[in-house]
XYZ file of C-alpha atoms in Angstrom:
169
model
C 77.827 40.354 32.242
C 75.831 41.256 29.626
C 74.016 44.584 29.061
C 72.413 46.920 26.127
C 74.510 49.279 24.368
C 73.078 52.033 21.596
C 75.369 51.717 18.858
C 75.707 55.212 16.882
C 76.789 54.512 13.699
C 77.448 57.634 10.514
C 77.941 56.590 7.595
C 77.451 57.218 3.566
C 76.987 54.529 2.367
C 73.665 52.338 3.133
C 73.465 49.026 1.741
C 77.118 47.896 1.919
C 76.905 49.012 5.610
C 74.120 47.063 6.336
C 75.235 44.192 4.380
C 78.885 44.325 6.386
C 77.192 44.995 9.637
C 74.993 41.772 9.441
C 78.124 39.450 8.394
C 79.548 40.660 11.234
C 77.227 40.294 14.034
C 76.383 36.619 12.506
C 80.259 36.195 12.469
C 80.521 37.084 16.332
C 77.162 36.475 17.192
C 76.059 39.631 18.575
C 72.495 39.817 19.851
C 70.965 42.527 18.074
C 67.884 44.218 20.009
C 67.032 47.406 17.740
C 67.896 48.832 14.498
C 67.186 51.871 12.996
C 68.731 53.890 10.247
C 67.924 57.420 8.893
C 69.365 60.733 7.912
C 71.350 62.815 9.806
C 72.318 66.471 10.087
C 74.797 65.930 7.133
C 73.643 65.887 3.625
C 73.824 62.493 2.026
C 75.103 61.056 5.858
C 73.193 58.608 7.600
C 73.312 57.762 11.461
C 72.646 54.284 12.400
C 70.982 53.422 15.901
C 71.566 49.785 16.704
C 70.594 48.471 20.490
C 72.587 45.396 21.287
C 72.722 42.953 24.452
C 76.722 42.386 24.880
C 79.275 42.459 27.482
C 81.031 46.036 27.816
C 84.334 44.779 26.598
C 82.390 43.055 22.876
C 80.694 46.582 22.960
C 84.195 48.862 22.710
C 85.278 46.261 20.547
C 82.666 46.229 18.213
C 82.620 49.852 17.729
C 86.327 49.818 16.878
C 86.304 47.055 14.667
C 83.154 48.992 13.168
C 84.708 52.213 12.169
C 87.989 50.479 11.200
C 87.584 47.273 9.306
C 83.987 48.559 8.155
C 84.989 51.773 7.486
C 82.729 54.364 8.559
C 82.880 57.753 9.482
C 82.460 56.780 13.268
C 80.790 54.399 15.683
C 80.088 55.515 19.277
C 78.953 52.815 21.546
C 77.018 54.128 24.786
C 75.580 52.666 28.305
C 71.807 53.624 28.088
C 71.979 55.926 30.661
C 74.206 58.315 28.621
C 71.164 58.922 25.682
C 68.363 60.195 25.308
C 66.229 56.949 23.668
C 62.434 56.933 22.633
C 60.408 54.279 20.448
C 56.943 55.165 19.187
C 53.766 52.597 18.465
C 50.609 52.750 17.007
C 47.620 50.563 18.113
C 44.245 50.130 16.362
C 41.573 49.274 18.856
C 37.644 48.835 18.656
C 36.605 52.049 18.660
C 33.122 51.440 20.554
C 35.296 50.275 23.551
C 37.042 53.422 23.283
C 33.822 55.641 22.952
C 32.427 53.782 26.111
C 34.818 52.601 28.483
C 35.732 55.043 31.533
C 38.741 53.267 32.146
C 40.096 54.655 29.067
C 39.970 57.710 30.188
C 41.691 57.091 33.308
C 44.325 55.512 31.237
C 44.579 58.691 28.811
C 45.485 60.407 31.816
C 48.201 58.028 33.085
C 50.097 57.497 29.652
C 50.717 60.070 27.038
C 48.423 59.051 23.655
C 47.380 60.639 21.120
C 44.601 59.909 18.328
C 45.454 59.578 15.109
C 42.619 58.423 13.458
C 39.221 57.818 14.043
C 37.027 55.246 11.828
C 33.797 53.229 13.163
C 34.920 49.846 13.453
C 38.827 51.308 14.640
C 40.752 53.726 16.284
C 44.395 54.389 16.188
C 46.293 55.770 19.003
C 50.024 56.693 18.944
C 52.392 56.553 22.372
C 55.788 57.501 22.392
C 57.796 56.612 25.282
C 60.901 54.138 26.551
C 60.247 50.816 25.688
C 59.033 49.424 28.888
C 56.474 52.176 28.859
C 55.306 51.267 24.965
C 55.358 47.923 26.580
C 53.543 48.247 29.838
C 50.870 50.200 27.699
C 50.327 47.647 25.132
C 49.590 45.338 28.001
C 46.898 47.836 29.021
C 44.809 48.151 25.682
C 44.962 44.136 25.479
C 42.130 44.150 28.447
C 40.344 46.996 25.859
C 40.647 44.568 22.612
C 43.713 45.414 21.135
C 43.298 44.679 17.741
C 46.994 45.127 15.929
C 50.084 47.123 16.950
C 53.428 48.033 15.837
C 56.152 50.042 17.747
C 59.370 51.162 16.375
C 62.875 50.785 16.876
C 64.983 53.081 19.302
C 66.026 56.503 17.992
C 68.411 57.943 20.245
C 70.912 61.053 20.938
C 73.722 60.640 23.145
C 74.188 63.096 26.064
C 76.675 65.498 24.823
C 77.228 68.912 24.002
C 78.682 68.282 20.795
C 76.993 66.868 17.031
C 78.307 64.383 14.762
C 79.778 67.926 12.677
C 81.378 69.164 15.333
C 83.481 66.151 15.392
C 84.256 65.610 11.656
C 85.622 69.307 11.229
């Protein structure tokens, strides 16, 4: 059966990675859910956060054909329930529905939002949260006129003790 995995992937070296990475999930056809990249707690590292949909077996075998034919520094591949996993989104919505409407307020108290910016024909909020929560909300601010959004991909931490440094020393 198939389930998501959070791929945690340090490396140096960006665009061969990515390049490598995407020949290989084409190759085996890996359904990939979420991808983010950014630094890392290493100078000139990077850590990789890629959600996939596999079956646990693909998953440990991905992560070891990662780090060995890919070369990397290492590739953890974790259940969801071992990290710690947020997205965030912004929405712009009218912002004379969200001047007037009392049910906005009632749903500033149920989700966590914050305003970013204020303009007269727009406002944009920003949630953070798990992504059925950015989901659930979105569905929300559609019955408010929800003009645009965008949410981003996971960033995660995995539920241990121990850093990426303490493992490379």
């Amino acid at each position: 059966m198939k389930n998501e995995f959070t791929l945690t992937i340090y490396s140096e070296d960006q665009l061969r990675l990515i390049n490598r990475l995407t020949s290989m999930f084409l190759r085996k056809q890996v359904e990939v859910l979420s991808l983010n990249m950014s630094v890392c707690e290493i100078d000139k590292m990077y850590r990789y956060t890629i959600v996939i949909r596999e079956t646990l077996d693909q998953a440990r075998n991905l992560a070891a054909q990662i780090e060995k034919i890919i070369e990397v520094y290492k590739c953890h591949f974790n259940w969801n329930e071992e990290t710690v996993f947020r997205q965030i989104a912004l929405f712009k919505i009218p912002t004379e529905l969200f001047m007037t409407e009392t049910k906005m307020e009632s749903l500033r108290k149920i989700n966590d939002f914050k305003i970013s910016e204020i303009h007269k024909e727009y406002t944009i909020i920003e949630a953070t949260g798990a992504e059925e929560e950015i989901n659930s909300f979105t569905e929300k601010l559609r019955f408010f006129g929800l003009i645009e959004f965008v949410k981003s991909s996971r960033i995660a931490l995995i539920k241990t003790k121990e850093g990426f440094c303490e493992e490379i020393e």
